[in-house]
Coordinates of N, CA, C and O in Angstrom, one line a residue:
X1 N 78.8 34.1 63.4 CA 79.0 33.4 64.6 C 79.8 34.3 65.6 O 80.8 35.0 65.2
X2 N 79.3 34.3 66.8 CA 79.7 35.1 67.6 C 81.1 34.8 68.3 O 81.2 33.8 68.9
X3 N 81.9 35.6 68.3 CA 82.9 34.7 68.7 C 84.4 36.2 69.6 O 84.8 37.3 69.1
X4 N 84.6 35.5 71.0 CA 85.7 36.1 71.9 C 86.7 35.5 71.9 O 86.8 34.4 72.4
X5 N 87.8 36.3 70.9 CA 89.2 35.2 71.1 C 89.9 35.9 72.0 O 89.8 37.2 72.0
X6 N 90.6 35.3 72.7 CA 91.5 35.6 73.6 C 93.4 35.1 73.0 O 93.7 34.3 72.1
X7 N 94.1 35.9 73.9 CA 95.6 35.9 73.4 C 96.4 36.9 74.8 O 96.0 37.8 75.4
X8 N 97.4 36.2 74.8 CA 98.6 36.8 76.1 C 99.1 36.7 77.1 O 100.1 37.2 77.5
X9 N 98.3 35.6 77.6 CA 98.6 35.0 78.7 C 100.0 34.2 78.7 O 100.8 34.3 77.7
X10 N 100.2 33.6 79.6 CA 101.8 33.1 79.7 C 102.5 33.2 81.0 O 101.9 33.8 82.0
X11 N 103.6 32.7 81.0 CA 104.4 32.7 82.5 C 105.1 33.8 82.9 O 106.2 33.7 82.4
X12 N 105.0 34.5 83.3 CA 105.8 35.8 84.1 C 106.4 35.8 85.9 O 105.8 35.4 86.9
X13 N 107.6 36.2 85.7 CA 108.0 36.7 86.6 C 107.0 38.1 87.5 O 106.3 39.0 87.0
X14 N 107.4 37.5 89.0 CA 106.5 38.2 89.9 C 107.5 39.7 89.4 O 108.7 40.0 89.3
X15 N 106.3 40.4 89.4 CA 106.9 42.3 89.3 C 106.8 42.9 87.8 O 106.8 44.0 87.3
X16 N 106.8 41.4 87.2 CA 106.7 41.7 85.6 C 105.2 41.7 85.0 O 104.3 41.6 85.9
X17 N 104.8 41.9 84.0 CA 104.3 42.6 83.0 C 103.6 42.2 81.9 O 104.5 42.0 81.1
X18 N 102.2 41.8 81.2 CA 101.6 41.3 80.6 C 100.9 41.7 79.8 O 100.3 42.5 80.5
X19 N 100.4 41.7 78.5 CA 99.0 42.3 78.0 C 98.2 41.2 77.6 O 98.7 40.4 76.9
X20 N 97.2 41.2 77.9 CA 95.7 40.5 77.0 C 95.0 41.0 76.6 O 94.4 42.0 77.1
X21 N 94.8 40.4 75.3 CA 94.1 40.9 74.3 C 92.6 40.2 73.8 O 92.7 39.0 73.4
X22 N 91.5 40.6 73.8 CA 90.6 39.8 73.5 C 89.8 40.8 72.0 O 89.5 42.0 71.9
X23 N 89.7 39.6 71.0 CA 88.8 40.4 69.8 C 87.6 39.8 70.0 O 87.5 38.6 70.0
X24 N 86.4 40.7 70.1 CA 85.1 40.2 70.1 C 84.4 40.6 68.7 O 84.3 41.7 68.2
X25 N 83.9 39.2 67.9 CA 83.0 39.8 66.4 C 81.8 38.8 66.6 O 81.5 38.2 67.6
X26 N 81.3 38.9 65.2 CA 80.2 38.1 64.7 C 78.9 39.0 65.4 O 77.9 38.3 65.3
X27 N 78.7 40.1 65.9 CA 77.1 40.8 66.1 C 78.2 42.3 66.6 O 79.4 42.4 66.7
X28 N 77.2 43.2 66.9 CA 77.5 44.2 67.1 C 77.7 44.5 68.3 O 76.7 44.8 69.0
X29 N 79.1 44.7 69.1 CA 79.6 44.7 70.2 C 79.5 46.1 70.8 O 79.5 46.2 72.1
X30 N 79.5 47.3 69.7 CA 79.7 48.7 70.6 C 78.4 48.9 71.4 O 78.4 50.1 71.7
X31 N 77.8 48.6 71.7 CA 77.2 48.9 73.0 C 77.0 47.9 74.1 O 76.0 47.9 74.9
X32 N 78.0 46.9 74.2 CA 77.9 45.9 75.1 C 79.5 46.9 76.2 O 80.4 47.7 75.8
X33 N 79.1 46.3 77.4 CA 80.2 46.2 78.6 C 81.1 45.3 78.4 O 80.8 44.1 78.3
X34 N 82.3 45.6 78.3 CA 83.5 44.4 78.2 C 84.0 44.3 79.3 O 83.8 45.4 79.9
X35 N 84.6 43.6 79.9 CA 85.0 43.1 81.0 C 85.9 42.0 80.9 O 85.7 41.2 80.0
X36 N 87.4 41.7 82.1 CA 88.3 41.1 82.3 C 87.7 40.4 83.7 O 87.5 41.0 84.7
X37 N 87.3 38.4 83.3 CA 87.1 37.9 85.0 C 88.7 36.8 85.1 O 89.6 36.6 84.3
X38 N 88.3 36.5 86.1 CA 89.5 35.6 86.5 C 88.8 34.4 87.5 O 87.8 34.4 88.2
X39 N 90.0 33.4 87.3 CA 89.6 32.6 88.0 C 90.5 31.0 88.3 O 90.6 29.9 87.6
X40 N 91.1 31.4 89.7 CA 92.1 30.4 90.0 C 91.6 29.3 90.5 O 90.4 29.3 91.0
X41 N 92.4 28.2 90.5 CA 92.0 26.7 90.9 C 91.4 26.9 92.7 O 91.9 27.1 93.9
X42 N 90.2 26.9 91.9 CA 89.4 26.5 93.7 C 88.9 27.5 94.0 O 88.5 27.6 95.2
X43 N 88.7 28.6 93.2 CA 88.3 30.0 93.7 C 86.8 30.3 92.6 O 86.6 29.4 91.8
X44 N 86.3 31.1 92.7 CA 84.9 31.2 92.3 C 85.2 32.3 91.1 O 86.2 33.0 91.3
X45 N 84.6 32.6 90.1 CA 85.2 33.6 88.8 C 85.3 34.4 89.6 O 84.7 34.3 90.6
X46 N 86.1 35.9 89.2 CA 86.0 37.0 89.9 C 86.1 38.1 88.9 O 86.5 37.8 87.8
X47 N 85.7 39.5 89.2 CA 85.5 40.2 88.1 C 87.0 40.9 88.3 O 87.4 40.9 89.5
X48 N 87.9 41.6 87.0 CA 89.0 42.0 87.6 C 88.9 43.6 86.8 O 89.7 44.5 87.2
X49 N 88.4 43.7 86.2 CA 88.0 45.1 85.1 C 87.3 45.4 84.6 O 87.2 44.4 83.9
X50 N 86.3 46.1 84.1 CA 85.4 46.4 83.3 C 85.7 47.8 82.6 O 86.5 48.7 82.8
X51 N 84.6 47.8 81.4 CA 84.8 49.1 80.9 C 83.6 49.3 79.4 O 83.5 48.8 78.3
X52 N 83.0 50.2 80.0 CA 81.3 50.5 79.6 C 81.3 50.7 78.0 O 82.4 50.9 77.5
X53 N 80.1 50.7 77.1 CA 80.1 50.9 76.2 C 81.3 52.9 75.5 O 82.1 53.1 74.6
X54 N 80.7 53.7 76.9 CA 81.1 54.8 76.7 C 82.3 54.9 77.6 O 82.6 56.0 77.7
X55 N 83.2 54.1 78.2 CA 84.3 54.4 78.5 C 84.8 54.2 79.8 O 86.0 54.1 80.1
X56 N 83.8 54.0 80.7 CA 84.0 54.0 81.5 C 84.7 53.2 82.5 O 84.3 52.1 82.1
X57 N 85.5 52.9 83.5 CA 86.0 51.8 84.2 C 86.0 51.4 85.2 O 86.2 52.4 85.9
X58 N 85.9 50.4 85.9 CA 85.6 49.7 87.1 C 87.1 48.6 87.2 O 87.6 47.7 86.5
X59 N 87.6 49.2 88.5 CA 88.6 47.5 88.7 C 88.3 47.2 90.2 O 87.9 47.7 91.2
X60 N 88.7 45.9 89.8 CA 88.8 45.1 91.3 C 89.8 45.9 92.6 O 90.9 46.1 92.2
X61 N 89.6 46.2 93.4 CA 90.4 46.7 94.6 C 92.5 45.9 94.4 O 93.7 46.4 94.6
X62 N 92.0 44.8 94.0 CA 93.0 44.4 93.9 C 94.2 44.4 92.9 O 95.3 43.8 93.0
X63 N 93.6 45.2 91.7 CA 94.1 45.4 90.8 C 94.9 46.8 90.6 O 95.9 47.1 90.0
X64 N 93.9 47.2 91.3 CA 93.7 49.1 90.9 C 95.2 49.7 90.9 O 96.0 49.4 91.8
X65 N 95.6 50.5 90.1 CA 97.3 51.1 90.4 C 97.9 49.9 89.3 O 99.0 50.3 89.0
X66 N 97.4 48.7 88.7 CA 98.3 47.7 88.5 C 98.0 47.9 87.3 O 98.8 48.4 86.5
X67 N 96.4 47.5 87.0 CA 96.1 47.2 85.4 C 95.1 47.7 84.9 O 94.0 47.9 85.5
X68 N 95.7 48.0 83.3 CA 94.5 48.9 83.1 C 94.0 48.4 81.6 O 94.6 48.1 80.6
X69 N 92.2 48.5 82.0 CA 91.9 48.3 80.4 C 91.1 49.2 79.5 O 90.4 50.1 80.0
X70 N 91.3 48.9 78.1 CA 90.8 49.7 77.5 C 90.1 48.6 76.2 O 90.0 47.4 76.1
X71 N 89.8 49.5 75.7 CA 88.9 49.1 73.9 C 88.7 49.8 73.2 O 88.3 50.9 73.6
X72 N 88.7 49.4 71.7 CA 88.7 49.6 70.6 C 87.8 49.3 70.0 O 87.5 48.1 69.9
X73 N 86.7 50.6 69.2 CA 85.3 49.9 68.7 C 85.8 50.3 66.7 O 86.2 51.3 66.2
X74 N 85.5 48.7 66.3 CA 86.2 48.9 65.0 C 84.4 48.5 64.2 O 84.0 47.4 64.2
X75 N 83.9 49.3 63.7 CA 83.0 49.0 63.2 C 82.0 48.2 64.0 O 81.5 48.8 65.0
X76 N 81.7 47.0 63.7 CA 80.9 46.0 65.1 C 81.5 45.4 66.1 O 81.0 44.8 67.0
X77 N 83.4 45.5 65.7 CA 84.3 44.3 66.6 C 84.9 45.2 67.5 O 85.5 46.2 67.0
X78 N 84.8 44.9 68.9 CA 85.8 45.3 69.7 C 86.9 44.8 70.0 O 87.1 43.6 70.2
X79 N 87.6 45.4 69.9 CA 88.8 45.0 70.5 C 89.2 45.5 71.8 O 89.5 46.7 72.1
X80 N 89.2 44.2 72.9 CA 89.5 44.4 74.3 C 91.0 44.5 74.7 O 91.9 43.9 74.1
X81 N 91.3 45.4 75.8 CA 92.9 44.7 76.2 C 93.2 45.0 77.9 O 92.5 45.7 78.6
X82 N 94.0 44.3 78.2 CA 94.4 45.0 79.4 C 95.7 44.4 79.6 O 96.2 43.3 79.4
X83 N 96.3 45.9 80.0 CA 97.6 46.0 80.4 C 97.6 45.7 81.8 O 96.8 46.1 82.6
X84 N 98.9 44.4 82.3 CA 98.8 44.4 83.7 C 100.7 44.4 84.2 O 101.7 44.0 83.7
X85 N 100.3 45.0 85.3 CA 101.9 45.5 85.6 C 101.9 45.1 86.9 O 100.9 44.6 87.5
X86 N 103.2 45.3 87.5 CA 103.9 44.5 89.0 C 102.6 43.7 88.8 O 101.5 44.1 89.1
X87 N 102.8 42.5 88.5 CA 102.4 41.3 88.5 C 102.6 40.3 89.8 O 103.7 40.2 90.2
X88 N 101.7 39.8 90.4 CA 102.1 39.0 91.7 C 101.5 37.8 91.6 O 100.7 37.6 90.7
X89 N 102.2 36.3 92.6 CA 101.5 35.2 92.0 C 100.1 34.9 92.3 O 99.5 33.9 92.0
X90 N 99.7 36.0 93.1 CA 98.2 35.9 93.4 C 97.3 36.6 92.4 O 96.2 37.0 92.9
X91 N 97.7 36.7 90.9 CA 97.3 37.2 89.8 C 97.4 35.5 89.0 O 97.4 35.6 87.8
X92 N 97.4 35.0 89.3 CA 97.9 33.3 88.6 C 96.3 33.4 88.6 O 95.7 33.8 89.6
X93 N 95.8 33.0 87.5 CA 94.7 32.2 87.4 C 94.1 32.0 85.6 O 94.9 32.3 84.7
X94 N 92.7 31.3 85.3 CA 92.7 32.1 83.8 C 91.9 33.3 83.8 O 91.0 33.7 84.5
X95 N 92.7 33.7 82.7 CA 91.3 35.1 82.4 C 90.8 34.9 81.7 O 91.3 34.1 80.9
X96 N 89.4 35.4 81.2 CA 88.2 35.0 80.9 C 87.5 36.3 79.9 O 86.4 36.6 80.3
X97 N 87.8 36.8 79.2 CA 86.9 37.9 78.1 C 85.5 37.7 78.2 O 85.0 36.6 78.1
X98 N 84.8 39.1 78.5 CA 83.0 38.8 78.7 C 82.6 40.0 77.8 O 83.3 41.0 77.5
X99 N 81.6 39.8 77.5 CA 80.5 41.0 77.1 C 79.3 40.6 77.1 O 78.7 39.6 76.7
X100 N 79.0 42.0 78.0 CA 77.4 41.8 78.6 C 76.8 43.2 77.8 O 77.4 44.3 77.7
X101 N 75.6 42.9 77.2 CA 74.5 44.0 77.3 C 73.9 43.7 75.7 O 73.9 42.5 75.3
X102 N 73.5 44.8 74.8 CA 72.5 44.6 73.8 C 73.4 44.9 72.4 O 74.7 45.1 72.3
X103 N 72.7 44.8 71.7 CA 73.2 44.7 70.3 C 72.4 46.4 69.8 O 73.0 47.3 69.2
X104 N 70.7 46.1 70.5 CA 70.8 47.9 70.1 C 69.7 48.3 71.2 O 69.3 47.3 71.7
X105 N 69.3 49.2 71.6 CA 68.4 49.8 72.4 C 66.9 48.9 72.7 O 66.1 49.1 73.6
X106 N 67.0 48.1 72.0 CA 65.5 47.0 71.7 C 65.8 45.8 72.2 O 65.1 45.4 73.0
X107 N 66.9 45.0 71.9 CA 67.1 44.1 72.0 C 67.5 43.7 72.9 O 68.0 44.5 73.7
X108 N 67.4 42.4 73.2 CA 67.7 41.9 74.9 C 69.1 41.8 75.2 O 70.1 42.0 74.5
X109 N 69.1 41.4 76.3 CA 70.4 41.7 77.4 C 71.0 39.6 76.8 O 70.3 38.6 77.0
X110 N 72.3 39.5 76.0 CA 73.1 38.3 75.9 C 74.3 38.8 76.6 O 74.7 39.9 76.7
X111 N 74.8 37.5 77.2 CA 76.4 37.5 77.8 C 76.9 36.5 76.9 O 76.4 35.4 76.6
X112 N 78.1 37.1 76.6 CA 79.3 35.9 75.9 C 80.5 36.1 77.1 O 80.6 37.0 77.9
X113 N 81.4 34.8 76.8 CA 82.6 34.8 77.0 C 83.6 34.5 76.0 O 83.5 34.5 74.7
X114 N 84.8 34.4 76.6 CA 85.8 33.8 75.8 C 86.3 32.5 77.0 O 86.0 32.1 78.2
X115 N 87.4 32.1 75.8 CA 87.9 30.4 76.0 C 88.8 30.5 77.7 O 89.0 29.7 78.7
X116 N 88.9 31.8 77.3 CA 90.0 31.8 78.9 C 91.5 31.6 78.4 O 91.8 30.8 77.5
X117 N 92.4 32.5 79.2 CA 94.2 32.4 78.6 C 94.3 32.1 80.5 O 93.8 32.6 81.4
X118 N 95.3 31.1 80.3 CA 96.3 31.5 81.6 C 97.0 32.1 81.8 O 97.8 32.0 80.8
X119 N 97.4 33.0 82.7 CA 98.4 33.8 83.6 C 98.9 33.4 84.6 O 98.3 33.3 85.7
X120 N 100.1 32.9 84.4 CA 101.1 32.3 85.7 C 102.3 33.0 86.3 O 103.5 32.7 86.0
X121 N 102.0 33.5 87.0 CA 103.1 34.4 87.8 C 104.0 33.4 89.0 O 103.6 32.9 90.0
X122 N 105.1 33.4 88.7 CA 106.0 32.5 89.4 C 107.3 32.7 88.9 O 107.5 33.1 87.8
X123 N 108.4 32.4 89.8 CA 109.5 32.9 89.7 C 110.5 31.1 89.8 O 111.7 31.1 89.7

């Protein structure tokens, strides 16, 4: 069973500092795209990170300088994370664990997610 757990989220002070952690198992994850979305009350998902089978990374403009992610390929399970720093309350929303792409060179294109953690920045 395929499955994105997510973990980290919580209440922070603005300027402060967070990690999320997402474990992705049940099929073979290292060649899928992982990615961090978000998504606050009234606002449409938004993408906040990404980072390619081979390494590579993408952030939101809004993030960039703040937070950074990485992963860990443990056999078929990744392990996602991102570090997020000077935290602001316009970071309040949930986050959301994805993986997009194939299982192997043949196989078709699935997206999963995860459950979503909140991140609440307020003082």
């Amino acid at each position: 069973q395929v499955q994105l757990v997510e973990s980290g989220g919580g209440l922070v002070q603005p300027g402060g500092s967070l990690r999320l952690s997402c474990a992705a198992s049940g099929t073979s994850f290292t060649l899928y795209n992982m990615g961090w979305y978000r998504q606050a009350p009234g606002k449409q998902r938004e993408l906040v990170a990404e980072i390619t089978s081979s390494g590579t990374t993408n952030y939101a403009d809004s993030v960039k300088g703040r937070f950074t992610i990485s992963r860990d390929n443990v056999k078929s399970t990744v392990y996602l994370r991102m570090e997020m720093n000077s935290l602001k309350p316009e970071d309040t929303a949930v986050y959301y664990c994805n993986a997009d792409g194939f299982t192997s060179p043949t196989s078709i294109r699935r997206i999963y997610w995860g459950q979503g953690t909140q991140v609440t920045v307020s003082s």
